[in-house]
């Protein structure tokens, strides 16, 4: 039987977000100053609520100490766009 590796974390940005290893996510209003970060930059998120790594589940109260989720900021969609039903999204 093949081994299934599950790497899931729940992080806190403006809201809670479930992230998985190797996936891409659209995060609205991640930062207000993209000039500081730039594009294609590595980021680290240290507000980790839960980590599920194979058979081990760790839950923080409220955050896990010494836990970091690393990712990359690929691009921005900071311009206001018209969404469905006339809503604007930024």
PDB file of C-alpha atoms in Angstrom:
ATOM      1  CA  UNK A   1       0.000   0.000   0.000  1.00  0.00           C
ATOM      2  CA  UNK A   2       1.439   3.444  -0.898  1.00  0.00           C
ATOM      3  CA  UNK A   3       2.170   5.889   1.893  1.00  0.00           C
ATOM      4  CA  UNK A   4      -0.015   8.988   1.843  1.00  0.00           C
ATOM      5  CA  UNK A   5       1.763  12.075   3.118  1.00  0.00           C
ATOM      6  CA  UNK A   6      -0.554  14.796   4.394  1.00  0.00           C
ATOM      7  CA  UNK A   7       0.925  18.185   5.220  1.00  0.00           C
ATOM      8  CA  UNK A   8      -1.844  20.591   6.177  1.00  0.00           C
ATOM      9  CA  UNK A   9      -1.725  23.743   8.280  1.00  0.00           C
ATOM     10  CA  UNK A  10      -4.319  26.271   9.324  1.00  0.00           C
ATOM     11  CA  UNK A  11      -2.800  29.742   9.351  1.00  0.00           C
ATOM     12  CA  UNK A  12      -4.183  33.073  10.503  1.00  0.00           C
ATOM     13  CA  UNK A  13      -3.890  36.014   8.137  1.00  0.00           C
ATOM     14  CA  UNK A  14      -6.944  38.268   8.102  1.00  0.00           C
ATOM     15  CA  UNK A  15      -8.977  35.102   8.485  1.00  0.00           C
ATOM     16  CA  UNK A  16      -8.168  31.433   8.921  1.00  0.00           C
ATOM     17  CA  UNK A  17      -6.859  29.634   5.847  1.00  0.00           C
ATOM     18  CA  UNK A  18      -6.213  25.937   5.352  1.00  0.00           C
ATOM     19  CA  UNK A  19      -2.999  25.482   3.366  1.00  0.00           C
ATOM     20  CA  UNK A  20      -1.494  22.338   1.876  1.00  0.00           C
ATOM     21  CA  UNK A  21       2.009  21.589   0.680  1.00  0.00           C
ATOM     22  CA  UNK A  22       2.487  22.333  -3.022  1.00  0.00           C
ATOM     23  CA  UNK A  23      -0.801  24.223  -3.570  1.00  0.00           C
ATOM     24  CA  UNK A  24      -1.447  27.804  -4.710  1.00  0.00           C
ATOM     25  CA  UNK A  25      -3.780  30.234  -2.925  1.00  0.00           C
ATOM     26  CA  UNK A  26      -5.363  33.588  -3.701  1.00  0.00           C
ATOM     27  CA  UNK A  27      -5.198  35.746  -0.590  1.00  0.00           C
ATOM     28  CA  UNK A  28      -7.069  39.047  -0.703  1.00  0.00           C
ATOM     29  CA  UNK A  29      -5.429  42.089   0.828  1.00  0.00           C
ATOM     30  CA  UNK A  30      -2.352  40.192   1.992  1.00  0.00           C
ATOM     31  CA  UNK A  31      -0.336  43.383   2.345  1.00  0.00           C
ATOM     32  CA  UNK A  32      -1.019  47.034   1.704  1.00  0.00           C
ATOM     33  CA  UNK A  33       2.578  47.778   0.674  1.00  0.00           C
ATOM     34  CA  UNK A  34       3.666  45.523  -2.180  1.00  0.00           C
ATOM     35  CA  UNK A  35       6.729  47.702  -2.826  1.00  0.00           C
ATOM     36  CA  UNK A  36       8.226  46.377   0.419  1.00  0.00           C
ATOM     37  CA  UNK A  37       7.692  42.736  -0.511  1.00  0.00           C
ATOM     38  CA  UNK A  38       7.931  42.855  -4.285  1.00  0.00           C
ATOM     39  CA  UNK A  39       6.992  39.873  -6.396  1.00  0.00           C
ATOM     40  CA  UNK A  40       8.351  36.329  -6.361  1.00  0.00           C
ATOM     41  CA  UNK A  41       9.536  36.848  -2.771  1.00  0.00           C
ATOM     42  CA  UNK A  42       9.589  34.221  -0.049  1.00  0.00           C
ATOM     43  CA  UNK A  43       7.321  34.877   2.914  1.00  0.00           C
ATOM     44  CA  UNK A  44       7.032  33.261   6.340  1.00  0.00           C
ATOM     45  CA  UNK A  45       3.802  33.050   8.335  1.00  0.00           C
ATOM     46  CA  UNK A  46       4.184  32.358  12.031  1.00  0.00           C
ATOM     47  CA  UNK A  47       0.550  32.527  13.164  1.00  0.00           C
ATOM     48  CA  UNK A  48      -0.096  28.797  12.861  1.00  0.00           C
ATOM     49  CA  UNK A  49      -3.212  27.425  14.546  1.00  0.00           C
ATOM     50  CA  UNK A  50      -2.926  23.762  13.537  1.00  0.00           C
ATOM     51  CA  UNK A  51      -0.458  21.452  11.800  1.00  0.00           C
ATOM     52  CA  UNK A  52      -1.347  17.997  10.472  1.00  0.00           C
ATOM     53  CA  UNK A  53       1.815  16.198   9.389  1.00  0.00           C
ATOM     54  CA  UNK A  54       1.205  12.543   8.479  1.00  0.00           C
ATOM     55  CA  UNK A  55      -0.200  10.966  11.683  1.00  0.00           C
ATOM     56  CA  UNK A  56       0.602  13.860  14.047  1.00  0.00           C
ATOM     57  CA  UNK A  57      -1.815  16.723  14.719  1.00  0.00           C
ATOM     58  CA  UNK A  58      -0.593  19.723  16.727  1.00  0.00           C
ATOM     59  CA  UNK A  59      -2.998  22.400  17.947  1.00  0.00           C
ATOM     60  CA  UNK A  60      -1.857  25.749  19.305  1.00  0.00           C
ATOM     61  CA  UNK A  61      -3.386  27.876  22.022  1.00  0.00           C
ATOM     62  CA  UNK A  62      -3.765  30.236  20.245  1.00  0.00           C
ATOM     63  CA  UNK A  63      -0.619  29.762  18.081  1.00  0.00           C
ATOM     64  CA  UNK A  64       1.934  26.992  17.839  1.00  0.00           C
ATOM     65  CA  UNK A  65       5.333  28.115  19.071  1.00  0.00           C
ATOM     66  CA  UNK A  66       8.277  27.427  16.738  1.00  0.00           C
ATOM     67  CA  UNK A  67       5.967  26.685  13.785  1.00  0.00           C
ATOM     68  CA  UNK A  68       6.404  28.504  10.471  1.00  0.00           C
ATOM     69  CA  UNK A  69       4.702  28.127   7.101  1.00  0.00           C
ATOM     70  CA  UNK A  70       6.872  29.318   4.240  1.00  0.00           C
ATOM     71  CA  UNK A  71       5.555  30.355   0.863  1.00  0.00           C
ATOM     72  CA  UNK A  72       6.145  32.644  -2.056  1.00  0.00           C
ATOM     73  CA  UNK A  73       4.299  35.798  -3.123  1.00  0.00           C
ATOM     74  CA  UNK A  74       3.981  35.270  -6.871  1.00  0.00           C
ATOM     75  CA  UNK A  75       1.985  38.288  -8.032  1.00  0.00           C
ATOM     76  CA  UNK A  76      -0.511  40.892  -6.969  1.00  0.00           C
ATOM     77  CA  UNK A  77      -4.008  41.739  -7.977  1.00  0.00           C
ATOM     78  CA  UNK A  78      -4.104  45.038  -6.133  1.00  0.00           C
ATOM     79  CA  UNK A  79      -6.048  46.951  -8.786  1.00  0.00           C
ATOM     80  CA  UNK A  80      -9.749  47.256  -8.146  1.00  0.00           C
ATOM     81  CA  UNK A  81     -11.708  44.938 -10.383  1.00  0.00           C
ATOM     82  CA  UNK A  82     -15.387  44.679 -10.990  1.00  0.00           C
ATOM     83  CA  UNK A  83     -16.775  41.426  -9.632  1.00  0.00           C
ATOM     84  CA  UNK A  84     -20.106  39.702 -10.016  1.00  0.00           C
ATOM     85  CA  UNK A  85     -23.242  41.768  -9.479  1.00  0.00           C
ATOM     86  CA  UNK A  86     -21.339  45.051  -9.611  1.00  0.00           C
ATOM     87  CA  UNK A  87     -19.225  44.415  -6.512  1.00  0.00           C
ATOM     88  CA  UNK A  88     -15.666  45.687  -6.469  1.00  0.00           C
ATOM     89  CA  UNK A  89     -12.862  43.557  -5.149  1.00  0.00           C
ATOM     90  CA  UNK A  90      -9.329  44.589  -4.316  1.00  0.00           C
TER      91      UNK A  90
END
